[in-house]
PDB file of C-alpha atoms in Angstrom:
ATOM      1  CA  TRP A   1     -18.914-241.794  55.596  1.00 80.00           C
ATOM      2  CA  VAL A   2     -22.682-242.219  55.851  1.00 86.00           C
ATOM      3  CA  HIS A   3     -23.546-245.820  55.008  1.00 90.00           C
ATOM      4  CA  ASP A   4     -27.217-246.146  55.845  1.00 91.00           C
ATOM      5  CA  TYR A   5     -30.207-244.626  57.594  1.00 91.00           C
ATOM      6  CA  ASP A   6     -32.218-246.562  60.174  1.00 90.00           C
ATOM      7  CA  ALA A   7     -35.694-245.001  60.004  1.00 91.00           C
ATOM      8  CA  SER A   8     -37.008-247.005  62.965  1.00 92.00           C
ATOM      9  CA  ALA A   9     -34.311-245.536  65.241  1.00 91.00           C
ATOM     10  CA  SER A  10     -34.018-242.197  63.384  1.00 90.00           C
ATOM     11  CA  ARG A  11     -30.255-242.693  63.208  1.00 92.00           C
ATOM     12  CA  TYR A  12     -27.628-242.611  60.483  1.00 92.00           C
ATOM     13  CA  VAL A  13     -25.077-245.420  60.295  1.00 92.00           C
ATOM     14  CA  VAL A  14     -21.712-243.761  59.789  1.00 91.00           C
ATOM     15  CA  GLU A  15     -18.137-244.957  59.481  1.00 89.00           C
ATOM     16  CA  LEU A  16     -15.664-243.144  61.690  1.00 88.00           C
ATOM     17  CA  GLU A  17     -12.041-242.351  60.763  1.00 86.00           C
ATOM     18  CA  ASP A  18     -10.787-245.487  62.570  1.00 91.00           C
ATOM     19  CA  GLY A  19     -13.108-247.664  60.447  1.00 90.00           C
ATOM     20  CA  SER A  20     -15.649-248.412  63.185  1.00 94.00           C
ATOM     21  CA  LYS A  21     -19.348-247.880  62.597  1.00 92.00           C
ATOM     22  CA  LYS A  22     -21.669-245.845  64.761  1.00 92.00           C
ATOM     23  CA  ARG A  23     -25.341-244.800  64.778  1.00 93.00           C
ATOM     24  CA  VAL A  24     -25.785-241.026  65.117  1.00 90.00           C
ATOM     25  CA  LYS A  25     -28.544-238.427  64.942  1.00 89.00           C
ATOM     26  CA  ARG A  26     -28.682-235.950  62.064  1.00 84.00           C
ATOM     27  CA  LEU A  27     -27.438-233.155  64.296  1.00 84.00           C
ATOM     28  CA  ALA A  28     -24.154-235.015  64.819  1.00 84.00           C
ATOM     29  CA  LEU A  29     -23.421-235.239  61.076  1.00 86.00           C
ATOM     30  CA  ARG A  30     -20.981-232.752  59.619  1.00 84.00           C
ATOM     31  CA  PHE A  31     -20.469-233.119  55.918  1.00 79.00           C
ATOM     32  CA  ASN A  32     -17.026-232.557  54.401  1.00 81.00           C
ATOM     33  CA  ALA A  33     -18.135-229.409  52.586  1.00 87.00           C
ATOM     34  CA  GLU A  34     -19.708-227.898  55.721  1.00 87.00           C
ATOM     35  CA  ASP A  35     -17.730-225.187  57.495  1.00 91.00           C
ATOM     36  CA  PRO A  36     -16.689-226.490  60.962  1.00 91.00           C
ATOM     37  CA  ALA A  37     -17.598-223.145  62.574  1.00 93.00           C
ATOM     38  CA  ASN A  38     -21.086-223.238  61.032  1.00 91.00           C
ATOM     39  CA  PHE A  39     -21.475-226.844  62.182  1.00 90.00           C
ATOM     40  CA  ALA A  40     -20.485-225.944  65.749  1.00 93.00           C
ATOM     41  CA  LEU A  41     -22.861-222.974  65.723  1.00 93.00           C
ATOM     42  CA  ARG A  42     -25.708-225.131  64.390  1.00 90.00           C
ATOM     43  CA  VAL A  43     -25.144-227.769  67.080  1.00 91.00           C
ATOM     44  CA  GLU A  44     -24.897-225.136  69.833  1.00 94.00           C
ATOM     45  CA  THR A  45     -28.054-223.366  68.621  1.00 94.00           C
ATOM     46  CA  CYS A  46     -30.028-226.612  68.465  1.00 92.00           C
ATOM     47  CA  ARG A  47     -28.910-227.657  71.943  1.00 93.00           C
ATOM     48  CA  ALA A  48     -29.802-224.220  73.360  1.00 95.00           C
ATOM     49  CA  LYS A  49     -33.261-224.328  71.741  1.00 95.00           C
ATOM     50  CA  LYS A  50     -33.814-227.860  73.024  1.00 94.00           C
ATOM     51  CA  ALA A  51     -32.808-226.800  76.548  1.00 95.00           C
ATOM     52  CA  HIS A  52     -35.193-223.833  76.346  1.00 95.00           C
ATOM     53  CA  CYS A  53     -38.074-226.084  75.226  1.00 95.00           C
ATOM     54  CA  GLU A  54     -37.325-228.528  78.035  1.00 96.00           C
ATOM     55  CA  LEU A  55     -37.279-225.649  80.537  1.00 96.00           C
ATOM     56  CA  GLN A  56     -40.654-224.453  79.235  1.00 96.00           C
ATOM     57  CA  GLN A  57     -42.104-227.951  79.544  1.00 96.00           C
ATOM     58  CA  ASN A  58     -40.710-228.289  83.082  1.00 96.00           C
ATOM     59  CA  PHE A  59     -42.304-224.941  83.963  1.00 96.00           C
ATOM     60  CA  ILE A  60     -45.673-226.054  82.570  1.00 96.00           C
ATOM     61  CA  ASN A  61     -45.403-229.306  84.540  1.00 96.00           C
ATOM     62  CA  PHE A  62     -44.482-227.320  87.668  1.00 96.00           C
ATOM     63  CA  ILE A  63     -47.574-225.132  87.213  1.00 96.00           C
ATOM     64  CA  LYS A  64     -49.807-228.164  86.634  1.00 95.00           C
ATOM     65  CA  SER A  65     -48.376-229.884  89.736  1.00 96.00           C
ATOM     66  CA  GLN A  66     -49.611-227.101  92.021  1.00 95.00           C
ATOM     67  CA  ASP A  67     -52.426-228.192  94.303  1.00 94.00           C
ATOM     68  CA  ASP A  68     -55.870-227.423  92.890  1.00 90.00           C
ATOM     69  CA  THR A  69     -56.938-226.081  96.280  1.00 90.00           C
ATOM     70  CA  ILE A  70     -54.903-222.887  95.725  1.00 90.00           C
ATOM     71  CA  VAL A  71     -57.541-221.891  93.165  1.00 89.00           C
ATOM     72  CA  SER A  72     -61.135-221.190  94.027  1.00 87.00           C
ATOM     73  CA  PRO A  73     -63.449-222.985  91.597  1.00 84.00           C
ATOM     74  CA  MET A  74     -65.497-221.185  88.993  1.00 84.00           C
ATOM     75  CA  ARG A  75     -68.669-219.869  90.526  1.00 87.00           C
ATOM     76  CA  ARG A  76     -71.919-221.561  89.596  1.00 88.00           C
ATOM     77  CA  GLU A  77     -73.281-218.218  88.333  1.00 90.00           C
ATOM     78  CA  GLN A  78     -70.376-217.946  85.875  1.00 85.00           C
ATOM     79  CA  LYS A  79     -71.086-221.396  84.489  1.00 84.00           C
ATOM     80  CA  GLU A  80     -74.823-220.788  84.239  1.00 85.00           C
ATOM     81  CA  ASN A  81     -74.227-217.441  82.526  1.00 85.00           C
ATOM     82  CA  PHE A  82     -71.929-219.123  80.013  1.00 80.00           C
ATOM     83  CA  ILE A  83     -74.522-221.800  79.262  1.00 80.00           C
ATOM     84  CA  ARG A  84     -77.270-219.198  78.826  1.00 80.00           C
ATOM     85  CA  GLN A  85     -75.106-217.179  76.443  1.00 80.00           C
ATOM     86  CA  CYS A  86     -74.206-220.281  74.437  1.00 76.00           C
ATOM     87  CA  LEU A  87     -77.833-221.277  74.054  1.00 76.00           C
ATOM     88  CA  HIS A  88     -78.992-217.737  73.328  1.00 74.00           C
ATOM     89  CA  ARG A  89     -76.379-217.070  70.639  1.00 73.00           C
ATOM     90  CA  SER A  90     -76.461-220.481  69.026  1.00 70.00           C
ATOM     91  CA  HIS A  91     -80.009-220.148  67.630  1.00 72.00           C
ATOM     92  CA  VAL A  92     -80.543-223.915  67.727  1.00 71.00           C
ATOM     93  CA  ASP A  93     -84.005-225.423  67.590  1.00 75.00           C
ATOM     94  CA  GLU A  94     -83.500-228.099  70.218  1.00 76.00           C
ATOM     95  CA  ALA A  95     -81.077-226.831  72.854  1.00 70.00           C
ATOM     96  CA  ARG A  96     -81.445-230.071  74.838  1.00 73.00           C
ATOM     97  CA  ASN A  97     -79.515-231.888  72.097  1.00 78.00           C
ATOM     98  CA  TYR A  98     -76.414-229.848  72.907  1.00 76.00           C
ATOM     99  CA  ILE A  99     -76.281-230.227  76.694  1.00 76.00           C
ATOM    100  CA  GLY A 100     -73.472-232.817  76.547  1.00 82.00           C
ATOM    101  CA  THR A 101     -71.405-230.614  74.260  1.00 83.00           C
ATOM    102  CA  ILE A 102     -71.933-227.585  76.474  1.00 81.00           C
ATOM    103  CA  ARG A 103     -70.978-229.583  79.581  1.00 83.00           C
ATOM    104  CA  GLY A 104     -67.775-230.648  77.802  1.00 89.00           C
ATOM    105  CA  LEU A 105     -67.039-227.020  76.961  1.00 86.00           C
ATOM    106  CA  ILE A 106     -67.680-225.965  80.556  1.00 87.00           C
ATOM    107  CA  LEU A 107     -65.266-228.645  81.774  1.00 89.00           C
ATOM    108  CA  GLU A 108     -62.617-227.454  79.320  1.00 91.00           C
ATOM    109  CA  ILE A 109     -63.152-223.834  80.355  1.00 89.00           C
ATOM    110  CA  GLU A 110     -62.836-224.803  84.029  1.00 89.00           C
ATOM    111  CA  GLN A 111     -59.591-226.673  83.398  1.00 91.00           C
ATOM    112  CA  THR A 112     -58.165-223.709  81.497  1.00 92.00           C
ATOM    113  CA  TYR A 113     -59.328-221.378  84.262  1.00 90.00           C
ATOM    114  CA  VAL A 114     -57.659-223.485  86.969  1.00 92.00           C
ATOM    115  CA  LEU A 115     -54.420-223.702  84.983  1.00 94.00           C
ATOM    116  CA  SER A 116     -54.353-219.947  84.355  1.00 93.00           C
ATOM    117  CA  MET A 117     -55.022-219.222  88.037  1.00 94.00           C
ATOM    118  CA  LYS A 118     -52.233-221.611  89.056  1.00 95.00           C
ATOM    119  CA  PHE A 119     -49.939-219.824  86.604  1.00 95.00           C
ATOM    120  CA  SER A 120     -50.919-216.486  88.110  1.00 93.00           C
ATOM    121  CA  LYS A 121     -50.157-217.791  91.596  1.00 93.00           C
ATOM    122  CA  VAL A 122     -46.785-219.234  90.543  1.00 94.00           C
ATOM    123  CA  LYS A 123     -45.911-216.028  88.716  1.00 93.00           C
ATOM    124  CA  GLY A 124     -46.724-214.063  91.865  1.00 92.00           C
ATOM    125  CA  GLU A 125     -44.356-216.259  93.848  1.00 92.00           C
ATOM    126  CA  LEU A 126     -41.493-216.083  91.331  1.00 95.00           C
ATOM    127  CA  ILE A 127     -41.746-212.371  90.504  1.00 95.00           C
ATOM    128  CA  GLU A 128     -41.182-210.167  93.512  1.00 94.00           C
ATOM    129  CA  CYS A 129     -43.495-207.120  93.628  1.00 92.00           C
ATOM    130  CA  ASN A 130     -45.452-208.572  90.698  1.00 90.00           C
ATOM    131  CA  GLY A 131     -47.881-206.070  89.194  1.00 86.00           C
ATOM    132  CA  THR A 132     -45.832-203.041  90.184  1.00 88.00           C
ATOM    133  CA  PRO A 133     -43.180-201.017  88.356  1.00 85.00           C
ATOM    134  CA  GLN A 134     -40.633-202.429  90.838  1.00 89.00           C
ATOM    135  CA  ALA A 135     -41.299-206.045  89.806  1.00 92.00           C
ATOM    136  CA  ARG A 136     -38.213-208.222  89.530  1.00 93.00           C
ATOM    137  CA  ILE A 137     -37.531-211.899  88.994  1.00 93.00           C
ATOM    138  CA  LEU A 138     -36.212-213.962  91.877  1.00 87.00           C
ATOM    139  CA  GLN A 139     -32.841-215.017  90.466  1.00 82.00           C
ATOM    140  CA  ASP A 140     -32.666-218.274  92.406  1.00 89.00           C
ATOM    141  CA  SER A 141     -35.641-219.599  90.427  1.00 90.00           C
ATOM    142  CA  PRO A 142     -34.759-222.161  87.754  1.00 93.00           C
ATOM    143  CA  TYR A 143     -37.509-220.576  85.639  1.00 94.00           C
ATOM    144  CA  ALA A 144     -36.023-217.061  85.717  1.00 93.00           C
ATOM    145  CA  PRO A 145     -35.108-217.130  81.983  1.00 92.00           C
ATOM    146  CA  LEU A 146     -38.782-217.610  81.101  1.00 93.00           C
ATOM    147  CA  LEU A 147     -40.245-214.832  83.240  1.00 94.00           C
ATOM    148  CA  GLY A 148     -38.724-211.698  81.691  1.00 91.00           C
ATOM    149  CA  SER A 149     -41.644-211.166  79.329  1.00 90.00           C
ATOM    150  CA  PHE A 150     -43.982-210.784  82.324  1.00 91.00           C
ATOM    151  CA  LEU A 151     -42.134-207.810  83.784  1.00 90.00           C
ATOM    152  CA  PRO A 152     -43.464-204.298  83.192  1.00 87.00           C
ATOM    153  CA  ARG A 153     -41.819-202.275  80.464  1.00 82.00           C
ATOM    154  CA  PRO A 154     -39.492-199.533  81.632  1.00 78.00           C
ATOM    155  CA  VAL A 155     -40.917-196.044  82.011  1.00 74.00           C
ATOM    156  CA  PRO A 156     -40.007-193.822  79.044  1.00 74.00           C
ATOM    157  CA  GLN A 157     -37.254-191.262  79.526  1.00 75.00           C
ATOM    158  CA  ARG A 158     -38.551-188.311  81.591  1.00 76.00           C
ATOM    159  CA  GLY A 159     -41.870-190.122  81.886  1.00 72.00           C
ATOM    160  CA  LEU A 160     -43.042-188.841  78.501  1.00 75.00           C
ATOM    161  CA  VAL A 161     -45.579-191.042  76.795  1.00 74.00           C
ATOM    162  CA  VAL A 162     -46.439-190.783  73.131  1.00 76.00           C
ATOM    163  CA  CYS A 163     -50.197-190.388  72.773  1.00 80.00           C
ATOM    164  CA  GLU A 164     -52.086-191.746  69.830  1.00 83.00           C
ATOM    165  CA  PRO A 165     -54.546-189.365  68.155  1.00 85.00           C
ATOM    166  CA  ALA A 166     -58.172-189.936  69.122  1.00 85.00           C
ATOM    167  CA  GLU A 167     -60.359-191.866  66.708  1.00 86.00           C
ATOM    168  CA  GLN A 168     -63.293-189.541  67.459  1.00 86.00           C
ATOM    169  CA  SER A 169     -63.630-186.164  69.020  1.00 87.00           C
ATOM    170  CA  VAL A 170     -65.511-185.830  72.306  1.00 89.00           C
ATOM    171  CA  ALA A 171     -68.326-183.990  70.515  1.00 89.00           C
ATOM    172  CA  GLU A 172     -68.693-186.792  67.951  1.00 88.00           C
ATOM    173  CA  LEU A 173     -68.726-189.400  70.699  1.00 87.00           C
ATOM    174  CA  ILE A 174     -71.406-187.547  72.698  1.00 87.00           C
ATOM    175  CA  ASP A 175     -73.500-187.098  69.550  1.00 86.00           C
ATOM    176  CA  GLN A 176     -73.227-190.823  68.814  1.00 85.00           C
ATOM    177  CA  LEU A 177     -74.244-191.740  72.379  1.00 84.00           C
ATOM    178  CA  LEU A 178     -77.236-189.415  72.286  1.00 86.00           C
ATOM    179  CA  LYS A 179     -78.511-191.094  69.098  1.00 85.00           C
ATOM    180  CA  GLN A 180     -78.463-194.569  70.645  1.00 80.00           C
ATOM    181  CA  PRO A 181     -81.772-195.885  71.990  1.00 75.00           C
ATOM    182  CA  THR A 182     -82.028-196.211  75.747  1.00 62.00           C
TER     183      THR A 182
END
């Protein structure tokens, strides 16, 4: 029987068959009307999803723990170009008032850049022949279950590829290009 709920601990106070009381999480509760097989499946599914989330978080932490020196920093020209584009497209009267904001954005972009480059490096180490049709996951990696989506798709049977119809004909495209100012 469920006797109480302790919101501070996020636990239910239940009475077991022997009369003792115990605090349990919601996942551990199986109501009398609930099918035992459905309960077992629900618990198994939740535990599998939790394990997958923990594996993803461990992988992210592993990527973040890589030494920053494996990534070359963003070039000064890239940063300056970004700042110029921000100021040009923003149409603000006093661009000087936004320098702090732009510096914050540059810092955020750099951090994202470093993280994505670390991820690329890690992916290259965990996927053998990465970037080729022969790419395969190193099975001894604890992160192997997460890497399948980064493998190339298999080649279609007999190498036949379905082509989408063109949006414009070549003649229409040339005509459009000729009309554009140079």
